[in-house]
Coordinates of C-alpha atoms in Angstrom, one line a residue:
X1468 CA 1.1 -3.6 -7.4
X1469 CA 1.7 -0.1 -6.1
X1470 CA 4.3 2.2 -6.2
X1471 CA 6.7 2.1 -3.0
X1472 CA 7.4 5.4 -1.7
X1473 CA 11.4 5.9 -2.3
X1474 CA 12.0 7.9 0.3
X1475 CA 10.2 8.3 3.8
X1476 CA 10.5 10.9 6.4
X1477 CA 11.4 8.2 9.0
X1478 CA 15.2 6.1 9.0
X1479 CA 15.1 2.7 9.0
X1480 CA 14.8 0.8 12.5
X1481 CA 18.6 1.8 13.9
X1482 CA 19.3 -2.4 13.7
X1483 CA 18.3 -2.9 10.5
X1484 CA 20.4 0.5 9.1
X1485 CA 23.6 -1.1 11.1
X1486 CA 22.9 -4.7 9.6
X1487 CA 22.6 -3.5 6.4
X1488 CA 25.6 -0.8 6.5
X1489 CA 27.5 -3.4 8.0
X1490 CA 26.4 -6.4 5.2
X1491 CA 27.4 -3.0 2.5
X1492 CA 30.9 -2.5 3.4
X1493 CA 31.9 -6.4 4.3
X1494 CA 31.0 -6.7 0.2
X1495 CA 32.5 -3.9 -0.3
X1496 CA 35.6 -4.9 1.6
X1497 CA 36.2 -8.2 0.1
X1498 CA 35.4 -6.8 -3.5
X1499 CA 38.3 -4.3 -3.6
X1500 CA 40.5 -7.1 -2.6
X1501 CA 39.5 -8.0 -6.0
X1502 CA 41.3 -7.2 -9.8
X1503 CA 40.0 -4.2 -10.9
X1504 CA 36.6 -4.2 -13.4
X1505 CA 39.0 -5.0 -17.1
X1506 CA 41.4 -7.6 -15.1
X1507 CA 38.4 -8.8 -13.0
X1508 CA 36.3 -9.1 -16.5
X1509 CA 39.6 -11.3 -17.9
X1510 CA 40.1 -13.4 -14.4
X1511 CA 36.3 -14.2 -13.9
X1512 CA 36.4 -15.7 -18.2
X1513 CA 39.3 -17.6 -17.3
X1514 CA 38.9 -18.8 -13.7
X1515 CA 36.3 -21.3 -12.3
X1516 CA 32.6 -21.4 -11.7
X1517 CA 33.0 -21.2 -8.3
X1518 CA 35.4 -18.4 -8.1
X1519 CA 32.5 -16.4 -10.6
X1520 CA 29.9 -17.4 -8.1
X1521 CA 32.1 -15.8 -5.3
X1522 CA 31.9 -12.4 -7.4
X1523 CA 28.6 -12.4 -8.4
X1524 CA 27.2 -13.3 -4.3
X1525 CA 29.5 -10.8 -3.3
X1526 CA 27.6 -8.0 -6.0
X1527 CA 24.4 -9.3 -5.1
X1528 CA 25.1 -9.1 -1.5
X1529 CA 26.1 -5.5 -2.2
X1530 CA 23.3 -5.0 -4.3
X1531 CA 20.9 -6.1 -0.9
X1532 CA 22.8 -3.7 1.2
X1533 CA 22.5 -0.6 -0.8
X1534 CA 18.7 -1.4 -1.3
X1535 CA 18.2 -2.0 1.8
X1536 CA 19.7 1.6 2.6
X1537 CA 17.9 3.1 -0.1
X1538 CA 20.6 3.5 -2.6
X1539 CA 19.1 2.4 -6.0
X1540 CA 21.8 3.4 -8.6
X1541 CA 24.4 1.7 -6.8
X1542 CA 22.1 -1.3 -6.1
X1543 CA 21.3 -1.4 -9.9
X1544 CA 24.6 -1.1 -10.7
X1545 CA 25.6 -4.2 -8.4
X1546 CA 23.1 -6.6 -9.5
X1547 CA 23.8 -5.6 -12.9
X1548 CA 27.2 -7.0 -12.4
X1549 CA 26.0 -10.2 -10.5
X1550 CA 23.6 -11.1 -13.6
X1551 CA 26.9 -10.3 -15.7
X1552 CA 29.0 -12.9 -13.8
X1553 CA 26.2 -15.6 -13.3
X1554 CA 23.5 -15.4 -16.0
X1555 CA 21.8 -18.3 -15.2
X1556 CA 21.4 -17.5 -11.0
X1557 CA 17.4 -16.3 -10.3
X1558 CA 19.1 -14.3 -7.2
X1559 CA 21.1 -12.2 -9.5
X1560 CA 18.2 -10.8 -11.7
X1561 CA 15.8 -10.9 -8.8
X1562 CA 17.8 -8.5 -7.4
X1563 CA 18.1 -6.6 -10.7
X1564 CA 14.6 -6.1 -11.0
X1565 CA 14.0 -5.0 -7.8
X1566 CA 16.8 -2.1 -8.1
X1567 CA 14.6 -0.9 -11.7
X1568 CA 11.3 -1.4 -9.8
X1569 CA 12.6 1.3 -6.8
X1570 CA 14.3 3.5 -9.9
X1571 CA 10.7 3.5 -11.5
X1572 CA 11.6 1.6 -14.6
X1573 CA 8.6 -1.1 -14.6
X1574 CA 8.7 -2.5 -18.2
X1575 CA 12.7 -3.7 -17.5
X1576 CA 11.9 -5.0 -14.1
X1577 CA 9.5 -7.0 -15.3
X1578 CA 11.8 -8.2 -17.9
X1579 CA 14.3 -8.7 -15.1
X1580 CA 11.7 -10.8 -12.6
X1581 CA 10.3 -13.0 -15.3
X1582 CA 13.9 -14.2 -16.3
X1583 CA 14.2 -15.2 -12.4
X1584 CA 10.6 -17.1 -12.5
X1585 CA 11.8 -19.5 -14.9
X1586 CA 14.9 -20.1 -13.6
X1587 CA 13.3 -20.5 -10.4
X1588 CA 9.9 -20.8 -10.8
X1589 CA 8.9 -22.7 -7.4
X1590 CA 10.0 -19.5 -5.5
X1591 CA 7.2 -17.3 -4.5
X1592 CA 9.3 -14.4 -3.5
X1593 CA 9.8 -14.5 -7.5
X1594 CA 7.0 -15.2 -8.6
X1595 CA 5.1 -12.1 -6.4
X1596 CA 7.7 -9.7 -7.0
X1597 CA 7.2 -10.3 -11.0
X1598 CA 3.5 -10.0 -10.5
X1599 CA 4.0 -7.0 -8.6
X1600 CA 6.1 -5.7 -11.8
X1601 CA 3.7 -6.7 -14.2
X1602 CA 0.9 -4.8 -12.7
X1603 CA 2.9 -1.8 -12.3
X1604 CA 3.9 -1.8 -15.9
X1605 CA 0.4 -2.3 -16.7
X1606 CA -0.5 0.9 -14.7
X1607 CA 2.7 2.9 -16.4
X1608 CA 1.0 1.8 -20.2
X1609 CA -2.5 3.5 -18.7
X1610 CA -0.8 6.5 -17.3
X1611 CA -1.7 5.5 -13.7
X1612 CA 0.3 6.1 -10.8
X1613 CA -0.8 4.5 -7.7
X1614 CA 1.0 5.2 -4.3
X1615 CA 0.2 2.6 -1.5
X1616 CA 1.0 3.8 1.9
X1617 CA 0.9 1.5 4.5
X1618 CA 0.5 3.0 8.4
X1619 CA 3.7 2.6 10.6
X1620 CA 6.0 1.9 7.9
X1621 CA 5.1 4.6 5.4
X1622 CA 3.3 7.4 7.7
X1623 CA 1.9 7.3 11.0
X1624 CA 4.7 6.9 13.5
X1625 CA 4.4 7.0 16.8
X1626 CA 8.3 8.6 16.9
X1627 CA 9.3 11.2 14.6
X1628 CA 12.2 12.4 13.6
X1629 CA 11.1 15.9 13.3
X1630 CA 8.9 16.2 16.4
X1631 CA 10.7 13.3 18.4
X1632 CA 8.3 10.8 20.9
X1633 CA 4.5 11.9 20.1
X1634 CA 1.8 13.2 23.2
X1635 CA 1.0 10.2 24.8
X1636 CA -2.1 10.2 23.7
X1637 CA -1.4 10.3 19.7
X1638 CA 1.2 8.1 20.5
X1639 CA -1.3 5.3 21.6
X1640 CA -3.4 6.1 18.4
X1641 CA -0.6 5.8 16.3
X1642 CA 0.7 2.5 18.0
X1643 CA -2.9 2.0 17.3
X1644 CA -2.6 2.5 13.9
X1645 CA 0.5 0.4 13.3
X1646 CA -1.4 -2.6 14.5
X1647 CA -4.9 -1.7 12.5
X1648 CA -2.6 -1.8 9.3
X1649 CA -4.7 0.3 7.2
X1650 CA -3.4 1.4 3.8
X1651 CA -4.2 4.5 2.5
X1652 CA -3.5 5.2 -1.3
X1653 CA -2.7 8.2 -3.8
X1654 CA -4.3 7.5 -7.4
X1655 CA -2.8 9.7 -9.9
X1656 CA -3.2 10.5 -13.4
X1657 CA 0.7 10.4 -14.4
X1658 CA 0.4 13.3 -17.5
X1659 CA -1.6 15.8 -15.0
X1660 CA -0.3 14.5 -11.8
X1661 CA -3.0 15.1 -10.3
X1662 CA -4.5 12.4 -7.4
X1663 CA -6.9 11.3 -5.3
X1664 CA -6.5 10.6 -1.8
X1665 CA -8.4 7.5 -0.3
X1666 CA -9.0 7.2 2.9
X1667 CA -6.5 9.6 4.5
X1668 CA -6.8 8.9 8.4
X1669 CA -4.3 9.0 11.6
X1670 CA -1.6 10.9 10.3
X1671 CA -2.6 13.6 8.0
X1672 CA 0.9 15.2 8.1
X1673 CA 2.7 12.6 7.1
X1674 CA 0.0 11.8 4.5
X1675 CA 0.8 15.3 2.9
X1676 CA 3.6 15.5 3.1
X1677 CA 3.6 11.6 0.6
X1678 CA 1.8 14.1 -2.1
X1679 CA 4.4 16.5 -2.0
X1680 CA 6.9 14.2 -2.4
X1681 CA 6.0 12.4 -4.9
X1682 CA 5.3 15.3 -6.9
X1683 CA 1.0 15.2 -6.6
X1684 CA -1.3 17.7 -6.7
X1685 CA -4.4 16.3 -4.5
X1686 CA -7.4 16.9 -6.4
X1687 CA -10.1 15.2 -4.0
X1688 CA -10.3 12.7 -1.2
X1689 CA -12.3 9.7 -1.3
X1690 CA -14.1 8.1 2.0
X1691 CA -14.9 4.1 1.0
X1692 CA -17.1 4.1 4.2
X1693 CA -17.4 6.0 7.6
X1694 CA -15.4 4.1 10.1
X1695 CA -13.1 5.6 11.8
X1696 CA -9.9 4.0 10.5
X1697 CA -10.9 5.3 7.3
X1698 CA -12.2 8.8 8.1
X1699 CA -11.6 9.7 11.3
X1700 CA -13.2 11.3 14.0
X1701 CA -13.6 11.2 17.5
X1702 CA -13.8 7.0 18.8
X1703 CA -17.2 5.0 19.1
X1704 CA -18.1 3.7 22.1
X1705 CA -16.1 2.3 24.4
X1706 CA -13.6 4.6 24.0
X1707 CA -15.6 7.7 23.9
X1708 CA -15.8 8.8 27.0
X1709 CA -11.7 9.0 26.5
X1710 CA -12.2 12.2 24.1
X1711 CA -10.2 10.7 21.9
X1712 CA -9.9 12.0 18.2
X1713 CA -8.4 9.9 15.1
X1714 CA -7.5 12.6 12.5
X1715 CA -8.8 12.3 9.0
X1716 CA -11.0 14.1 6.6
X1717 CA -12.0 16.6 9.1
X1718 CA -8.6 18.0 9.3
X1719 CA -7.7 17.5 6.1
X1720 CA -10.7 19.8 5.1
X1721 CA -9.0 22.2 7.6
X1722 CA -5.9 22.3 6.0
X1723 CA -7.4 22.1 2.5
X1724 CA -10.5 23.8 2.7
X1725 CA -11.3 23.9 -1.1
X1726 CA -10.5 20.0 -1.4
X1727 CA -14.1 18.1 -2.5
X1728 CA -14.9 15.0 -0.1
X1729 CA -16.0 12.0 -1.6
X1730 CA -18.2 9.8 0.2
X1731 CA -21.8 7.6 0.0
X1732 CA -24.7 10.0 1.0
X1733 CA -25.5 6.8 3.2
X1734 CA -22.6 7.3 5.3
X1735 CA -21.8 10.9 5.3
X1736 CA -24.4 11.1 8.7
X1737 CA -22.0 8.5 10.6
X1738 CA -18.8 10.7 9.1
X1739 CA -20.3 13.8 10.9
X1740 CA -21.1 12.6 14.0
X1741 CA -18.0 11.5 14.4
X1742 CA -16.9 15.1 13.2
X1743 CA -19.7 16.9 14.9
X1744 CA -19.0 20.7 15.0
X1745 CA -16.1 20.2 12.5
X1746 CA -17.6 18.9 9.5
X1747 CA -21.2 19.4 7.5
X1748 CA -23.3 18.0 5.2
X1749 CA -22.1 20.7 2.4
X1750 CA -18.6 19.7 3.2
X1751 CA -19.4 16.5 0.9
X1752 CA -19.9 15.7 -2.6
X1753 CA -22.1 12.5 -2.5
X1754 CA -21.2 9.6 -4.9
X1755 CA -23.9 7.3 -5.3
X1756 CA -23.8 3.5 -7.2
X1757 CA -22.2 4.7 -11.0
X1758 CA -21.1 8.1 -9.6
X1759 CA -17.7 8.9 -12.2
X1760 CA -15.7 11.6 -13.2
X1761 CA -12.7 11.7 -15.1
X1762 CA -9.1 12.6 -13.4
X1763 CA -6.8 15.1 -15.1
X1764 CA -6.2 13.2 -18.7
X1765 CA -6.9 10.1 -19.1
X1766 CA -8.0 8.8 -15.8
X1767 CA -11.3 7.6 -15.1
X1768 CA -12.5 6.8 -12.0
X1769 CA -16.4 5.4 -11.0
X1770 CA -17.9 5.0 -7.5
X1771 CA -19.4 1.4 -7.0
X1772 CA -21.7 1.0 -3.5
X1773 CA -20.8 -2.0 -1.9
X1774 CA -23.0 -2.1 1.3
X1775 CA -22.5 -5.3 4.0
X1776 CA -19.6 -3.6 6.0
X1777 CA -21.6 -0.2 6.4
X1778 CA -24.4 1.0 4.6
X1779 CA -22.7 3.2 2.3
X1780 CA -19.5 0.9 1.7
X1781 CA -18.1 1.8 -1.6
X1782 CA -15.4 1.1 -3.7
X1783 CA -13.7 2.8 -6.3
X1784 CA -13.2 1.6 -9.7
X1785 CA -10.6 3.0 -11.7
X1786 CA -9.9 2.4 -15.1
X1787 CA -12.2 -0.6 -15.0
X1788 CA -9.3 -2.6 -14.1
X1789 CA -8.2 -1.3 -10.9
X1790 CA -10.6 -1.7 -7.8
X1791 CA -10.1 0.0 -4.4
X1792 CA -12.3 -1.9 -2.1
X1793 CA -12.0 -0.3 1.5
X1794 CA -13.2 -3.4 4.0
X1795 CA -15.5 -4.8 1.6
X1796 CA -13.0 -7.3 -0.2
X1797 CA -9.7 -8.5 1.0
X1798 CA -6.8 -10.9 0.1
X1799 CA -9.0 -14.2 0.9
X1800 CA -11.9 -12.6 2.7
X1801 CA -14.5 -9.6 3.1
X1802 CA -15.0 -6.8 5.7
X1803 CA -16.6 -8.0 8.9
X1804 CA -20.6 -7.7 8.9
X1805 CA -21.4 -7.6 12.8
X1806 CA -20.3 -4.2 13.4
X1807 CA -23.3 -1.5 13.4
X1808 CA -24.9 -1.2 10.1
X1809 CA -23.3 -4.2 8.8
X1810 CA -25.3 -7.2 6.7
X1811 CA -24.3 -10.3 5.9
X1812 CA -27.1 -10.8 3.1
X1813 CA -26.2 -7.3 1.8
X1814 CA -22.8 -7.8 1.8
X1815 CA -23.6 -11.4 -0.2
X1816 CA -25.1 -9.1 -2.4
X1817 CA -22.5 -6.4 -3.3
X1818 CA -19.8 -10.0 -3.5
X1819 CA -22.6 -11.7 -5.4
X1820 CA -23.8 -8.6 -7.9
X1821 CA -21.3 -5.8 -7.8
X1822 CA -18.3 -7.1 -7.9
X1823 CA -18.5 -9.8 -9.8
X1824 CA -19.5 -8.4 -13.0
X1825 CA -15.8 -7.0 -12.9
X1826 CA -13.4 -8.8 -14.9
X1827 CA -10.9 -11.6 -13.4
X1828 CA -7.9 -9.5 -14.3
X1829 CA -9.2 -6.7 -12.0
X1830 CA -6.6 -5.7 -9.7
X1831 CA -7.9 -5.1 -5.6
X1832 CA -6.2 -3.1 -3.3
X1833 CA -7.9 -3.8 0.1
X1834 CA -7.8 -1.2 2.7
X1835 CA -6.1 -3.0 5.1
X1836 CA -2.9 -5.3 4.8
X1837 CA -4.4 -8.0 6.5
X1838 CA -3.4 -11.1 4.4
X1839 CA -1.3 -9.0 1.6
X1840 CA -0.8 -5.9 -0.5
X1841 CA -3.3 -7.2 -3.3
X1842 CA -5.5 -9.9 -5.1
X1843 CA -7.7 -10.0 -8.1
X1844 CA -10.8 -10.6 -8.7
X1845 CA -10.4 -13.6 -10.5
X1846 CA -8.0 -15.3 -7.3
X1847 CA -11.2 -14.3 -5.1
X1848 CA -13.3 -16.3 -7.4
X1849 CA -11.6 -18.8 -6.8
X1850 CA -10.5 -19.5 -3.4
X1851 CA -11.4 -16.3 -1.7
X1852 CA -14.5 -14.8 -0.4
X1853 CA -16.4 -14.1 -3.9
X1854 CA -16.1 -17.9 -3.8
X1855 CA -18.1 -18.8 -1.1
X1856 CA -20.7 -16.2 -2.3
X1857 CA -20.8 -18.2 -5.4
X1858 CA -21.4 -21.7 -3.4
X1859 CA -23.9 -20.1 -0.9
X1860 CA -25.1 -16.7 -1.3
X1861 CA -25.2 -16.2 2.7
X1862 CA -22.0 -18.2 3.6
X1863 CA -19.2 -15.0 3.7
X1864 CA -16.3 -15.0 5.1
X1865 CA -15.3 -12.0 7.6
X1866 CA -12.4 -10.6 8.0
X1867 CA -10.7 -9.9 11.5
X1868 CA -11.3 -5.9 10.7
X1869 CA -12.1 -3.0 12.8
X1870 CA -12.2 -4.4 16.7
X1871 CA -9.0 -5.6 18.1
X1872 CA -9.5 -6.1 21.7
X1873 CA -5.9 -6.3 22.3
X1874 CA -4.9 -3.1 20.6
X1875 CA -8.2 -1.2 21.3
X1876 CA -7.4 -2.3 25.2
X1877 CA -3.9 -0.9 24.5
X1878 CA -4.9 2.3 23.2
X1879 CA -8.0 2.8 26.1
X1880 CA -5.1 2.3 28.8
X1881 CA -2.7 4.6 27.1
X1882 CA -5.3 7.3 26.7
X1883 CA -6.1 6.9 30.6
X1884 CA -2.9 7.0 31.5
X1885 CA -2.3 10.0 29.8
X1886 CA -5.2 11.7 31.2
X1887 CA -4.5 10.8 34.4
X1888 CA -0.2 12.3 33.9
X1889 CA -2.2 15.5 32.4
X1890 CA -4.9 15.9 36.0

């Protein structure tokens, strides 16, 4: 339900750019053994179905390929030419409206992805993909731009092709990262273009330079609670002895000293001790329950406190119809209570009271990408954690959030290593 960035400062993984380059020009190959486009046009009418399905698998295999490689046009125009050649094959205008989703062109994607749901409407793939249209179109009609960056894949790599393999040590809080799966997102008012960062942590580079490629102008930065996965700082205990430091808002305040920081007054203590000597209290602009302003022209945007995870958990309400819930609510779940400052009867509470009084239609973007990239309110009535509330007001469901032994482990052995190489 979020934009894709188009272009990232990382290449793809060198086996997937070969399997794909490779999968480009075998099409390729075989379809200029071909008639050209008039003769093709006249041989296709008169010839068989199946020789028709050979053209249109080739275009749609070509059509993968290019997308795959980040060529959009030429995707499009592939697809295009599958749906021609087979009108009635789901594969064809899948692949059609994924080419306009990447272009940017919503409202014909989802044109595009609902003709493939009902000519195969059992396929999820489908079925997601068109929801995943619909909800962007949606946001185009309300002037909203919302970028989802996902860490590893979007920003946050532990090898870059600008600065080659990271210091050991941010290499392990990057590999870190990867396996924490955190998103962090860019809400924009499309007219102004001017955005919102929420939760910017671990790579605050590559986070900026996301803004400037899409064309943002960051206006604030919001902090949905004080963990360090979502607002950085140096690590809790029993990592702290390692010194070491997760960037987020701190440095971003660095680099962007004007920049206003977002965050519950209940939690801005934990955010500077984490930050201590880098950050203070009148570094923060404190957003209580019903806190709201309104973003460039017609985007409004109202702080909801959702305590349980932390005690000044928050999420972000935008629009009224689009809710960015940090760890408080995820794809079949909620945040994880046992964690200092956490409550299961306050976090039944902010499920119970808070959240839902929003509509069903409400879109959620989570903060991690634990079970998916979205749900709705009305799904987590359902058969998600806002269920359970509803059936037992102290029966939640947690969510495998902040403490991965395995990757926390991986990332305290790293760090010692590291130490040891710079003794």
């Amino acid at each position: 339900p979020a934009a894709r960035p188009q272009a990232i400062d990382e290449p793809l993984p060198m086996s997937v750019a070969l399997a794909a380059a490779g999968r480009y020009e075998f099409s390729a190959a075989l379809l200029a053994q071909m008639p050209g486009r008039p003769a093709q046009d006249a041989w296709a009418m008169g010839a068989g179905d199946e020789l028709r399905d050979v053209l249109a698998l080739l275009h749609s295999n070509r059509s993968a390929a290019a997308y795959a490689l980040g060529k959009y046009l030429a995707a499009h125009k592939d697809a295009l030419r599958a749906t021609e050649l087979r009108p009635q094959w789901a594969k064809g205008h899948f692949r059609l409206g994924a080419a306009l989703l990447a272009l940017g062109r919503s409202r014909p994607a989802y044109g595009s992805l609902r003709c493939a749901v009902s000519l195969a409407p059992h396929d999820v793939h489908v079925r997601v993909a068109c929801e995943r249209a619909r909800i962007l179109a949606q946001n185009d009609a309300m002037g909203l731009r919302v970028v989802q960056l996902l860490a590893g894949r979007d920003f946050a790599h532990p090898v870059s092709r600008a600065f080659g393999v990271a210091h050991p040590v941010r290499a392990a809080v990057l590999r870190f990262a990867q396996q924490m799966r955190n998103f962090v997102y860019l809400v924009a008012d499309a007219r102004t273009r001017k955005c919102v960062v929420v939760d910017a942590c671990w790579d605050i580079d590559g986070i900026l330079a996301a803004v400037q490629r899409e064309g943002l102008l960051l206006a604030a930065a919001v902090v949905t609670h004080a963990h360090v996965d979502h607002a950085g700082g140096m690590a809790p205990p029993p990592f702290a002895p390692l010194r070491v430091r997760v960037a987020g808002v701190a440095e971003l305040k660095r680099r962007l000293p004007h920049l206003p920081l977002l965050a519950h007054p209940l939690d801005i203590p934990e955010i500077l001790r984490a930050n201590a000597s880098m950050l203070t209290a009148r570094h923060f602009t404190p957003t209580p329950n019903g806190f709201s302003f309104r973003l460039g022209h017609s985007t409004d945007l109202r702080f909801l406190h959702t305590p349980g995870h932390t005690p000044g958990s928050q999420c972000l309400l935008v629009n009224t119809c689009r809710l960015f819930s940090g760890d408080t609510l995820f794809p079949g779940s909620c945040g994880r209570t046992d964690l200092a400052g956490g409550s299961r009867v306050e976090m039944a509470e902010s499920l119970r009271v808070r959240l839902a009084g929003l509509k069903d239609s409400t879109v959620v973007y989570p903060g991690h990408e634990y079970a998916g990239e979205w749900t709705s309110i009305g799904r987590e009535r359902k058969r998600g954690a806002m269920r359970a509330v509803a059936r037992e007001s102290s029966a939640v469901v947690d969510a495998g959030d902040e403490v991965d032994t395995s990757a926390a482990a991986a990332l305290a052995a790293a760090a010692a290593a590291a130490a040891t190489v710079a003794g």
